[in-house]
Tab-separated table of N, CA and C in Angstrom:
chain	number	residue	atom	x	y	z
A	14	UNK	N	1.100	-1.089	0.056
A	14	UNK	CA	-0.265	0.230	-0.016
A	14	UNK	C	0.725	1.014	0.608
A	15	UNK	N	1.370	1.390	-1.083
A	15	UNK	CA	2.570	2.834	-1.125
A	15	UNK	C	1.322	4.182	-1.321
A	16	UNK	N	1.401	4.938	-0.651
A	16	UNK	CA	1.186	5.766	-1.062
A	16	UNK	C	1.615	7.144	-2.207
A	17	UNK	N	0.494	7.806	-2.832
A	17	UNK	CA	1.089	8.533	-4.434
A	17	UNK	C	1.766	9.930	-3.799
A	18	UNK	N	3.243	10.906	-3.562
A	18	UNK	CA	3.308	11.592	-2.852
A	18	UNK	C	2.517	12.353	-3.407
A	19	UNK	N	1.972	13.702	-2.879
A	19	UNK	CA	1.129	14.547	-2.877
A	19	UNK	C	1.997	15.912	-3.969
A	20	UNK	N	1.879	16.708	-4.827
A	20	UNK	CA	2.779	17.592	-5.374
A	20	UNK	C	2.104	19.311	-4.755
A	21	UNK	N	2.885	19.954	-3.964
A	21	UNK	CA	2.927	21.331	-3.775
A	21	UNK	C	3.719	21.966	-4.111
A	22	UNK	N	3.482	22.852	-4.255
A	22	UNK	CA	4.400	24.717	-4.202
A	22	UNK	C	4.974	24.346	-3.326
A	23	UNK	N	6.443	24.424	-3.684
A	23	UNK	CA	7.314	24.933	-2.626
A	23	UNK	C	7.287	26.314	-1.965
A	24	UNK	N	6.757	27.484	-1.631
A	24	UNK	CA	6.150	28.155	-0.992
A	24	UNK	C	4.796	27.351	0.334
A	25	UNK	N	4.041	26.458	-0.277
A	25	UNK	CA	3.089	25.942	0.186
A	25	UNK	C	3.913	24.445	1.512
A	26	UNK	N	5.444	23.734	0.456
A	26	UNK	CA	6.033	23.553	1.227
A	26	UNK	C	7.224	24.112	2.441
A	27	UNK	N	7.106	24.983	1.808
A	27	UNK	CA	8.244	25.847	3.022
A	27	UNK	C	7.182	26.177	4.216
A	28	UNK	N	6.307	27.104	3.864
A	28	UNK	CA	5.698	27.062	5.063
A	28	UNK	C	5.091	25.612	5.942
A	29	UNK	N	4.009	24.751	5.425
A	29	UNK	CA	3.709	23.022	6.111
A	29	UNK	C	5.255	22.705	6.927
A	30	UNK	N	6.317	23.032	6.559
A	30	UNK	CA	7.896	22.427	6.812
A	30	UNK	C	8.578	23.002	8.290
A	31	UNK	N	7.763	24.581	8.054
A	31	UNK	CA	8.284	25.851	9.516
A	31	UNK	C	6.980	25.138	10.458
A	32	UNK	N	5.950	24.998	9.886
A	32	UNK	CA	4.787	24.665	10.693
A	32	UNK	C	5.784	22.684	11.610
A	33	UNK	N	5.586	22.399	11.122
A	33	UNK	CA	5.522	20.890	11.362
A	33	UNK	C	7.507	20.439	11.384
A	34	UNK	N	8.384	21.452	11.723
A	34	UNK	CA	9.080	21.242	12.254
A	34	UNK	C	10.277	22.571	13.129
A	35	UNK	N	9.096	23.532	13.530
A	35	UNK	CA	9.470	24.365	14.265
A	35	UNK	C	8.550	24.736	15.606
A	36	UNK	N	7.865	24.772	15.141
A	36	UNK	CA	5.843	25.262	15.853
A	36	UNK	C	6.202	23.414	16.592
A	37	UNK	N	5.371	22.576	15.978
A	37	UNK	CA	4.859	21.219	16.505
A	37	UNK	C	6.159	21.018	17.570
A	38	UNK	N	7.167	21.101	17.235
A	38	UNK	CA	8.278	20.128	17.982
A	38	UNK	C	7.957	21.429	19.380
A	39	UNK	N	8.399	22.535	18.869
A	39	UNK	CA	8.721	23.656	19.931
A	39	UNK	C	7.196	23.026	21.226
A	40	UNK	N	5.600	23.361	20.988
A	40	UNK	CA	4.623	22.228	21.702
A	40	UNK	C	5.365	21.124	22.771
A	41	UNK	N	4.983	20.996	21.601
A	41	UNK	CA	5.545	19.069	22.230
A	41	UNK	C	6.982	19.262	23.052
A	42	UNK	N	7.718	19.301	23.289
A	42	UNK	CA	9.036	20.352	23.854
A	42	UNK	C	8.911	20.701	25.078
A	43	UNK	N	7.820	21.945	25.697
A	43	UNK	CA	7.106	22.747	26.409
A	43	UNK	C	6.490	21.584	27.072
A	44	UNK	N	5.778	20.551	26.133
A	44	UNK	CA	4.615	20.321	27.486
A	44	UNK	C	5.810	19.157	27.961
A	45	UNK	N	6.470	18.484	27.253
A	45	UNK	CA	7.126	17.935	27.599
A	45	UNK	C	8.228	18.403	29.381
A	46	UNK	N	8.503	19.333	29.115
A	46	UNK	CA	9.648	19.590	30.655
A	46	UNK	C	8.136	20.199	30.965
A	47	UNK	N	7.336	20.127	31.014
A	47	UNK	CA	6.369	21.360	32.084
A	47	UNK	C	6.129	20.007	32.722
A	48	UNK	N	5.549	19.193	31.831
A	48	UNK	CA	5.189	17.695	32.357
A	48	UNK	C	5.898	17.088	33.289
A	49	UNK	N	7.766	17.028	33.591
A	49	UNK	CA	8.845	16.312	33.867
A	49	UNK	C	8.552	17.339	35.191
A	50	UNK	N	7.967	18.585	35.287
A	50	UNK	CA	8.861	19.619	36.420
A	50	UNK	C	7.392	20.162	37.123
A	51	UNK	N	6.302	19.270	36.657
A	51	UNK	CA	4.719	19.498	37.284
A	51	UNK	C	5.282	18.467	37.955
A	52	UNK	N	5.500	17.272	37.678
A	52	UNK	CA	5.637	15.536	38.433
A	52	UNK	C	6.410	16.112	39.354
A	53	UNK	N	7.881	16.391	39.553
A	53	UNK	CA	8.393	16.758	40.419
A	53	UNK	C	7.800	17.625	41.456
A	54	UNK	N	7.300	18.749	41.098
A	54	UNK	CA	6.482	19.449	42.149
A	54	UNK	C	5.333	18.894	42.882
A	55	UNK	N	4.806	18.358	42.671
A	55	UNK	CA	4.080	17.691	42.908
A	55	UNK	C	4.270	16.388	44.077
A	56	UNK	N	5.878	15.348	43.602
A	56	UNK	CA	6.368	14.913	44.540
A	56	UNK	C	6.520	16.337	45.947
A	57	UNK	N	7.021	17.193	45.302
A	57	UNK	CA	8.148	17.772	46.927
A	57	UNK	C	6.343	17.849	47.051
A	58	UNK	N	5.486	18.662	47.046
A	58	UNK	CA	4.512	18.713	47.832
A	58	UNK	C	3.975	17.473	48.335
A	59	UNK	N	3.549	16.628	48.156
A	59	UNK	CA	3.741	15.472	48.805
A	59	UNK	C	2.945	15.206	50.519
A	60	UNK	N	1.885	14.799	50.441
A	60	UNK	CA	1.787	14.969	52.126
A	60	UNK	C	1.739	14.549	52.516
A	61	UNK	N	3.245	13.474	52.237
A	61	UNK	CA	3.470	12.277	53.745
A	61	UNK	C	4.589	12.909	54.036
A	62	UNK	N	5.537	14.563	53.602
A	62	UNK	CA	5.853	14.746	53.717
A	62	UNK	C	5.625	15.966	55.015
A	63	UNK	N	5.175	16.348	54.866
A	63	UNK	CA	3.702	16.536	56.096
A	63	UNK	C	3.557	16.097	57.039
A	64	UNK	N	3.313	14.538	56.836
A	64	UNK	CA	2.285	13.032	57.818
A	64	UNK	C	4.499	13.219	58.602
A	65	UNK	N	5.394	13.062	58.526
A	65	UNK	CA	6.252	12.952	58.716
A	65	UNK	C	6.956	14.003	59.135
A	66	UNK	N	6.664	15.547	59.386
A	66	UNK	CA	6.620	16.486	59.816
A	66	UNK	C	5.810	16.294	61.457
A	67	UNK	N	4.948	15.469	61.152
A	67	UNK	CA	3.802	15.504	62.828
A	67	UNK	C	4.219	14.094	63.587
A	68	UNK	N	5.028	13.416	62.941
A	68	UNK	CA	5.428	12.390	63.399
A	68	UNK	C	6.473	12.692	64.925
A	69	UNK	N	5.799	11.979	66.123
A	69	UNK	CA	6.653	12.728	67.561
A	69	UNK	C	7.820	11.429	67.588
A	70	UNK	N	8.855	12.397	68.861
A	70	UNK	CA	10.380	11.361	68.125
A	70	UNK	C	10.689	9.852	68.371
A	71	UNK	N	9.303	10.255	68.991
A	71	UNK	CA	9.676	8.309	69.592
A	71	UNK	C	9.076	7.405	68.650
A	72	UNK	N	8.616	8.204	67.555
A	72	UNK	CA	7.607	6.687	66.349
A	72	UNK	C	8.989	7.413	65.590
A	73	UNK	N	9.410	8.371	65.455
A	73	UNK	CA	10.794	8.699	64.783
A	73	UNK	C	11.407	7.549	64.705
A	74	UNK	N	12.060	6.733	66.034
A	74	UNK	CA	12.966	6.096	66.649
A	74	UNK	C	12.259	4.941	66.202
A	75	UNK	N	11.603	5.012	66.603
A	75	UNK	CA	10.509	3.293	65.706
A	75	UNK	C	10.584	2.768	64.136
A	76	UNK	N	10.256	4.278	63.538
A	76	UNK	CA	10.192	4.070	62.298
A	76	UNK	C	11.850	3.491	61.621
A	77	UNK	N	13.008	4.317	62.536
A	77	UNK	CA	13.990	4.489	62.133
A	77	UNK	C	14.710	3.107	61.833
A	78	UNK	N	14.719	2.358	63.507
A	78	UNK	CA	14.152	1.282	63.407
A	78	UNK	C	14.204	-0.483	63.017
A	79	UNK	N	12.832	0.038	62.234
A	79	UNK	CA	12.110	-0.835	61.864
A	79	UNK	C	12.286	-0.690	60.200
A	80	UNK	N	12.841	0.374	59.611
A	80	UNK	CA	13.146	0.605	58.597
A	80	UNK	C	14.727	-0.422	58.042
A	81	UNK	N	15.769	-0.212	59.403
A	81	UNK	CA	16.701	-0.486	59.516
A	81	UNK	C	16.704	-2.082	59.462
A	82	UNK	N	16.197	-2.751	60.437
A	82	UNK	CA	15.455	-3.793	60.669
A	82	UNK	C	15.143	-4.508	59.119
A	83	UNK	N	14.158	-3.358	58.968
A	83	UNK	CA	13.931	-3.938	57.130
A	83	UNK	C	15.051	-4.211	55.985
A	84	UNK	N	15.627	-3.239	56.038
A	84	UNK	CA	17.071	-3.519	55.110
A	84	UNK	C	17.923	-4.355	56.049
A	85	UNK	N	17.849	-4.939	57.094
A	85	UNK	CA	18.810	-5.784	57.005
A	85	UNK	C	17.621	-7.424	57.007
A	86	UNK	N	16.641	-7.361	56.758
A	86	UNK	CA	16.664	-8.291	56.808
A	86	UNK	C	16.045	-8.900	55.066
A	87	UNK	N	16.053	-7.851	54.426
A	87	UNK	CA	16.059	-8.056	53.056
A	87	UNK	C	17.074	-8.050	52.427
A	88	UNK	N	18.254	-7.408	52.708
A	88	UNK	CA	19.323	-8.173	52.914
A	88	UNK	C	19.617	-9.568	52.692
A	89	UNK	N	19.485	-9.976	53.806
A	89	UNK	CA	19.348	-11.248	54.168
A	89	UNK	C	18.585	-12.188	53.846
A	90	UNK	N	17.653	-11.713	53.241
A	90	UNK	CA	16.553	-12.719	52.465
A	90	UNK	C	17.191	-13.005	51.653
A	91	UNK	N	17.403	-11.459	50.794
A	91	UNK	CA	18.373	-11.474	49.150
A	91	UNK	C	19.441	-12.655	49.049
A	92	UNK	N	20.102	-13.100	50.017
A	92	UNK	CA	20.897	-13.484	49.719
A	92	UNK	C	20.684	-15.115	50.450
A	93	UNK	N	19.945	-15.279	51.170
A	93	UNK	CA	19.425	-16.925	51.436
A	93	UNK	C	18.073	-16.719	49.723
A	94	UNK	N	18.060	-16.665	48.581
A	94	UNK	CA	17.152	-17.070	48.068
A	94	UNK	C	17.883	-17.047	47.095
A	95	UNK	N	19.561	-15.787	46.598
A	95	UNK	CA	20.122	-16.083	45.885
A	95	UNK	C	20.620	-17.609	45.719
A	96	UNK	N	21.305	-17.952	47.007
A	96	UNK	CA	21.539	-19.544	47.548
A	96	UNK	C	21.024	-20.328	47.159
A	97	UNK	N	21.866	-21.063	46.227
A	97	UNK	CA	20.773	-22.580	45.721
A	97	UNK	C	21.002	-23.866	46.622
A	98	UNK	N	21.748	-23.673	48.131
A	98	UNK	CA	21.537	-24.799	48.687
A	98	UNK	C	20.864	-24.365	50.411
A	99	UNK	N	19.809	-23.124	49.312
A	99	UNK	CA	19.673	-22.467	50.892
A	99	UNK	C	18.552	-23.511	51.372
A	100	UNK	N	17.417	-23.009	52.207
A	100	UNK	CA	16.177	-23.938	53.315
A	100	UNK	C	15.228	-22.930	53.129
A	101	UNK	N	14.140	-23.459	52.167
A	101	UNK	CA	12.989	-23.017	51.679
A	101	UNK	C	11.839	-22.510	52.916
A	102	UNK	N	12.592	-22.884	53.956
A	102	UNK	CA	11.931	-22.727	55.726
A	102	UNK	C	12.203	-21.565	55.975
A	103	UNK	N	13.616	-21.008	56.092
A	103	UNK	CA	14.270	-19.938	56.128
A	103	UNK	C	14.069	-18.511	54.850
A	104	UNK	N	14.363	-18.615	54.209
A	104	UNK	CA	13.192	-17.675	52.754
A	104	UNK	C	11.910	-17.201	53.830
A	105	UNK	N	11.125	-18.096	53.618
A	105	UNK	CA	9.676	-17.950	53.959
A	105	UNK	C	10.064	-17.426	55.694
A	106	UNK	N	10.090	-17.888	56.262
A	106	UNK	CA	10.568	-16.936	57.791
A	106	UNK	C	11.150	-15.586	57.656
A	107	UNK	N	11.962	-15.026	56.910
A	107	UNK	CA	12.821	-14.217	56.744
A	107	UNK	C	11.200	-13.196	55.332
A	108	UNK	N	10.320	-13.545	54.889
A	108	UNK	CA	9.993	-13.651	53.969
A	108	UNK	C	8.786	-12.775	54.846
A	109	UNK	N	8.354	-13.496	56.149
A	109	UNK	CA	6.847	-13.044	57.023
A	109	UNK	C	8.195	-12.475	57.878
A	110	UNK	N	9.202	-12.140	58.464
A	110	UNK	CA	9.723	-11.375	59.496
A	110	UNK	C	9.604	-9.893	58.165
A	111	UNK	N	9.374	-9.449	57.313
A	111	UNK	CA	9.569	-8.661	56.117
A	111	UNK	C	8.198	-8.485	55.988
A	112	UNK	N	8.045	-8.630	55.851
A	112	UNK	CA	6.535	-8.147	56.322
A	112	UNK	C	5.880	-7.997	57.318
A	113	UNK	N	5.680	-8.624	58.879
A	113	UNK	CA	5.674	-8.165	60.076
A	113	UNK	C	6.431	-7.153	59.823
A	114	UNK	N	7.361	-6.747	60.068
A	114	UNK	CA	8.292	-4.952	59.705
A	114	UNK	C	7.569	-4.035	59.059
A	115	UNK	N	6.689	-4.972	58.023
A	115	UNK	CA	6.131	-3.685	56.922
A	115	UNK	C	4.762	-3.164	57.707
A	116	UNK	N	4.112	-4.291	58.441
A	116	UNK	CA	3.295	-4.346	59.941
A	116	UNK	C	2.903	-2.764	60.760
A	117	UNK	N	4.039	-3.051	60.347
A	117	UNK	CA	4.658	-2.323	62.315
A	117	UNK	C	4.677	-0.538	61.271
A	118	UNK	N	5.561	-0.996	60.656
A	118	UNK	CA	5.610	0.861	59.668
A	118	UNK	C	3.956	1.420	60.280
A	119	UNK	N	3.451	0.275	58.780
A	119	UNK	CA	1.842	1.052	58.731
A	119	UNK	C	0.868	1.044	59.813
A	120	UNK	N	1.485	0.479	60.884
A	120	UNK	CA	0.286	1.052	62.508
A	120	UNK	C	0.802	2.208	63.175
A	121	UNK	N	2.251	2.312	63.318
A	121	UNK	CA	2.746	3.468	63.298
A	121	UNK	C	2.257	5.356	62.106
A	122	UNK	N	2.714	5.110	61.197
A	122	UNK	CA	1.286	5.623	60.097
A	122	UNK	C	1.244	5.577	59.934
A	123	UNK	N	-0.364	5.224	60.228
A	123	UNK	CA	-2.041	5.367	60.747
A	123	UNK	C	-2.261	6.065	61.549
A	124	UNK	N	-1.091	6.437	62.805
A	124	UNK	CA	-1.803	7.064	63.527
A	124	UNK	C	-1.712	8.407	63.335
A	125	UNK	N	-1.510	8.912	62.491
A	125	UNK	CA	-1.104	10.298	61.374
A	125	UNK	C	-1.581	10.506	60.171
A	126	UNK	N	-1.425	9.205	59.862
A	126	UNK	CA	-2.662	9.622	58.751
A	126	UNK	C	-3.827	8.045	57.862
A	127	UNK	N	-4.614	8.180	58.759
A	127	UNK	CA	-5.582	7.225	58.862
A	127	UNK	C	-6.302	6.597	57.276
A	128	UNK	N	-4.899	7.150	56.179
A	128	UNK	CA	-5.541	6.737	54.918
A	128	UNK	C	-4.596	5.810	53.815
A	129	UNK	N	-3.342	5.857	55.180
A	129	UNK	CA	-2.053	4.360	54.440
A	129	UNK	C	-2.817	3.562	54.547
A	130	UNK	N	-2.568	3.431	53.136
A	130	UNK	CA	-2.968	1.355	53.273
A	130	UNK	C	-2.103	1.080	52.945
A	131	UNK	N	-0.880	1.292	51.204
A	131	UNK	CA	0.583	0.286	51.561
A	131	UNK	C	1.301	-0.579	51.854
A	132	UNK	N	1.435	-1.639	52.036
A	132	UNK	CA	1.850	-2.715	52.089
A	132	UNK	C	3.051	-2.791	51.549
A	133	UNK	N	3.271	-2.339	50.116
A	133	UNK	CA	4.476	-2.490	49.733
A	133	UNK	C	4.534	-1.265	49.160
A	134	UNK	N	5.335	0.020	48.798
A	134	UNK	CA	5.196	0.759	48.040
A	134	UNK	C	5.448	0.782	46.816
A	135	UNK	N	5.029	1.059	45.982
A	135	UNK	CA	4.161	0.815	44.254
A	135	UNK	C	5.997	1.775	43.664
A	136	UNK	N	6.149	0.927	42.200
A	136	UNK	CA	6.746	1.521	41.080
A	136	UNK	C	7.275	2.893	41.585
A	137	UNK	N	6.313	3.629	41.152
A	137	UNK	CA	5.469	4.998	41.076
A	137	UNK	C	6.188	5.359	42.213
A	138	UNK	N	5.623	5.137	42.915
A	138	UNK	CA	5.627	5.764	45.027
A	138	UNK	C	7.195	5.742	44.894
A	139	UNK	N	7.778	4.628	44.581
A	139	UNK	CA	10.036	5.086	44.619
A	139	UNK	C	10.303	6.496	44.024
A	140	UNK	N	9.349	5.955	42.618
A	140	UNK	CA	10.322	6.612	41.773
A	140	UNK	C	9.707	8.310	42.263
A	141	UNK	N	8.919	8.779	42.457
A	141	UNK	CA	8.437	10.025	43.681
A	141	UNK	C	9.343	10.281	44.790
A	142	UNK	N	9.631	9.405	45.635
A	142	UNK	CA	10.233	9.384	46.555
A	142	UNK	C	11.975	10.271	45.766
A	143	UNK	N	12.286	8.915	44.559
A	143	UNK	CA	13.468	9.514	44.667
A	143	UNK	C	13.330	10.780	44.059
A	144	UNK	N	12.657	11.089	43.177
A	144	UNK	CA	12.431	12.263	42.474
A	144	UNK	C	12.550	13.639	43.220
A	145	UNK	N	11.487	13.786	44.393
A	145	UNK	CA	11.497	14.092	45.482
A	145	UNK	C	12.781	14.795	46.584
A	146	UNK	N	13.710	13.989	45.936
A	146	UNK	CA	14.768	14.280	47.098
A	146	UNK	C	16.067	15.294	45.795
A	147	UNK	N	15.785	15.589	45.231
A	147	UNK	CA	16.606	16.285	43.537
A	147	UNK	C	16.279	17.316	43.491
A	148	UNK	N	17.687	18.119	43.918
A	148	UNK	CA	17.511	18.866	43.936
A	148	UNK	C	16.916	20.203	42.933
A	149	UNK	N	16.817	21.471	42.884
A	149	UNK	CA	16.152	22.232	41.751
A	149	UNK	C	16.134	22.381	40.420
A	150	UNK	N	18.106	23.080	40.592
A	150	UNK	CA	19.497	23.127	39.795
A	150	UNK	C	18.727	21.880	38.245
A	151	UNK	N	19.231	20.561	39.146
A	151	UNK	CA	19.377	19.296	38.264
A	151	UNK	C	17.976	19.138	38.488
A	152	UNK	N	17.016	19.653	38.215
A	152	UNK	CA	14.974	18.724	38.157
A	152	UNK	C	15.396	20.117	36.102
A	153	UNK	N	15.556	21.519	36.739
A	153	UNK	CA	14.983	22.281	35.860
A	153	UNK	C	15.978	21.599	34.787
A	154	UNK	N	17.339	21.355	34.804
A	154	UNK	CA	18.159	21.098	33.688
A	154	UNK	C	17.619	19.377	33.433
A	155	UNK	N	16.770	18.791	33.509
A	155	UNK	CA	17.314	17.257	32.923
A	155	UNK	C	15.490	18.037	32.666
A	156	UNK	N	15.013	18.892	32.567
A	156	UNK	CA	13.448	19.350	31.907
A	156	UNK	C	14.127	19.809	30.651
A	157	UNK	N	14.588	20.636	30.581
A	157	UNK	CA	15.193	21.169	29.599
A	157	UNK	C	16.311	19.762	29.020
A	158	UNK	N	16.654	19.181	29.210
A	158	UNK	CA	17.193	18.187	28.506
A	158	UNK	C	16.125	17.216	27.791
A	159	UNK	N	15.399	17.373	28.250
A	159	UNK	CA	14.304	16.495	28.003
A	159	UNK	C	13.044	16.990	26.701
A	160	UNK	N	12.982	18.398	27.261
A	160	UNK	CA	12.354	18.863	26.256
A	160	UNK	C	12.968	19.046	24.758
A	161	UNK	N	14.663	19.693	25.192
A	161	UNK	CA	15.116	19.826	23.541
A	161	UNK	C	14.675	17.957	22.550
A	162	UNK	N	15.074	16.904	23.991
A	162	UNK	CA	15.327	15.262	23.047
A	162	UNK	C	13.542	15.138	23.067
A	163	UNK	N	12.898	15.742	23.098
A	163	UNK	CA	11.478	15.441	23.211
A	163	UNK	C	11.767	16.483	21.750
A	164	UNK	N	12.110	17.907	21.380
A	164	UNK	CA	12.136	18.741	20.179
A	164	UNK	C	12.674	18.090	18.972
A	165	UNK	N	14.259	17.403	19.288
A	165	UNK	CA	14.863	16.781	18.443
A	165	UNK	C	13.428	15.517	17.974
A	166	UNK	N	13.505	14.564	18.524
A	166	UNK	CA	12.221	12.912	18.121
A	166	UNK	C	11.317	14.281	16.771
A	167	UNK	N	10.369	14.974	17.979
A	167	UNK	CA	9.483	15.549	16.875
A	167	UNK	C	9.727	15.827	15.359
A	168	UNK	N	10.421	16.701	15.211
A	168	UNK	CA	11.427	17.504	14.364
A	168	UNK	C	12.033	16.331	12.926
A	169	UNK	N	12.614	15.118	13.888
A	169	UNK	CA	13.113	14.371	13.000
A	169	UNK	C	11.544	13.602	12.384
A	170	UNK	N	10.504	13.475	13.331
A	170	UNK	CA	9.325	12.389	12.731
A	170	UNK	C	8.862	13.027	11.810
A	171	UNK	N	8.727	14.513	11.899
A	171	UNK	CA	7.769	15.140	11.369
A	171	UNK	C	8.224	15.334	10.089
A	172	UNK	N	9.536	15.323	9.838
A	172	UNK	CA	10.585	15.520	8.731
A	172	UNK	C	9.838	14.611	7.628
A	173	UNK	N	10.126	13.616	8.192
A	173	UNK	CA	10.246	12.471	7.965
A	173	UNK	C	8.769	11.797	7.077
A	174	UNK	N	7.642	12.149	7.962
A	174	UNK	CA	6.196	11.533	6.985
A	174	UNK	C	6.274	12.997	6.588
A	175	UNK	N	6.802	14.433	6.513
A	175	UNK	CA	6.956	15.057	5.383
A	175	UNK	C	7.155	14.629	4.150
A	176	UNK	N	8.888	14.139	4.459
A	176	UNK	CA	9.223	13.510	2.858
A	176	UNK	C	8.142	12.261	2.257
A	177	UNK	N	7.926	11.422	3.332
A	177	UNK	CA	7.014	10.503	2.606
A	177	UNK	C	5.255	11.236	1.956
A	178	UNK	N	5.360	12.122	2.807
A	178	UNK	CA	3.939	12.520	1.758
A	178	UNK	C	4.096	13.364	0.608
A	179	UNK	N	4.884	14.228	0.917
A	179	UNK	CA	5.454	15.534	-0.330
A	179	UNK	C	6.187	15.577	-1.255
A	180	UNK	N	5.975	16.550	-1.973
A	180	UNK	CA	7.206	16.299	-3.140
A	180	UNK	C	6.998	17.854	-3.843
A	181	UNK	N	7.918	18.618	-3.424
A	181	UNK	CA	8.044	19.949	-4.148
A	181	UNK	C	7.609	19.956	-6.117
A	182	UNK	N	6.907	20.541	-6.137
A	182	UNK	CA	6.789	21.201	-7.406
A	182	UNK	C	7.790	22.984	-7.715
A	183	UNK	N	8.791	22.347	-7.942
A	183	UNK	CA	9.407	24.152	-8.715
A	183	UNK	C	8.676	24.408	-9.710
A	184	UNK	N	7.213	25.240	-9.372
A	184	UNK	CA	6.794	25.555	-10.380
A	184	UNK	C	6.827	27.242	-9.562
A	185	UNK	N	7.567	27.981	-10.947
A	185	UNK	CA	7.110	29.855	-9.955
A	185	UNK	C	5.993	29.958	-9.857
A	186	UNK	N	5.337	31.135	-8.843
A	186	UNK	CA	4.526	31.325	-8.420
A	186	UNK	C	5.161	32.919	-8.706
A	187	UNK	N	3.990	33.668	-9.092
A	187	UNK	CA	4.280	34.806	-8.936
A	187	UNK	C	3.126	35.687	-8.037
């Protein structure tokens, strides 16, 4: 199913190329940069930050201990799981301990946020936590790079589509 190329005047092709190779990619780049920046701003203003500021020192210490125990238990769990000669009962014990630690953390956080119900953080939650820690200049630099990248991709994609669909007719316009 090969389409025939449409023949258009050089002036029309110039207008078409200007629009599709400059204006549309700029709009896509701005939208991409704005989306990345807004995701970062949303992660910075997350309600979990305000919840953690209300937690008492005793509960913060408990959460830190639970986090430390969780990391140590998780490392043991990974070592046992990777080891081919490990005991399946030990893997199950470590998995139960991880679940128990998650429930302990959940109970503490639910005192301050009754809507907190996450058992294990999703990939998006982890991504937002990582993004929230990135400083302003780095995020804006990344947003500009993403914008430039989207601009170039859109520009070359538009150029490819234009060259496939149109061929200039070199008729002199009066």
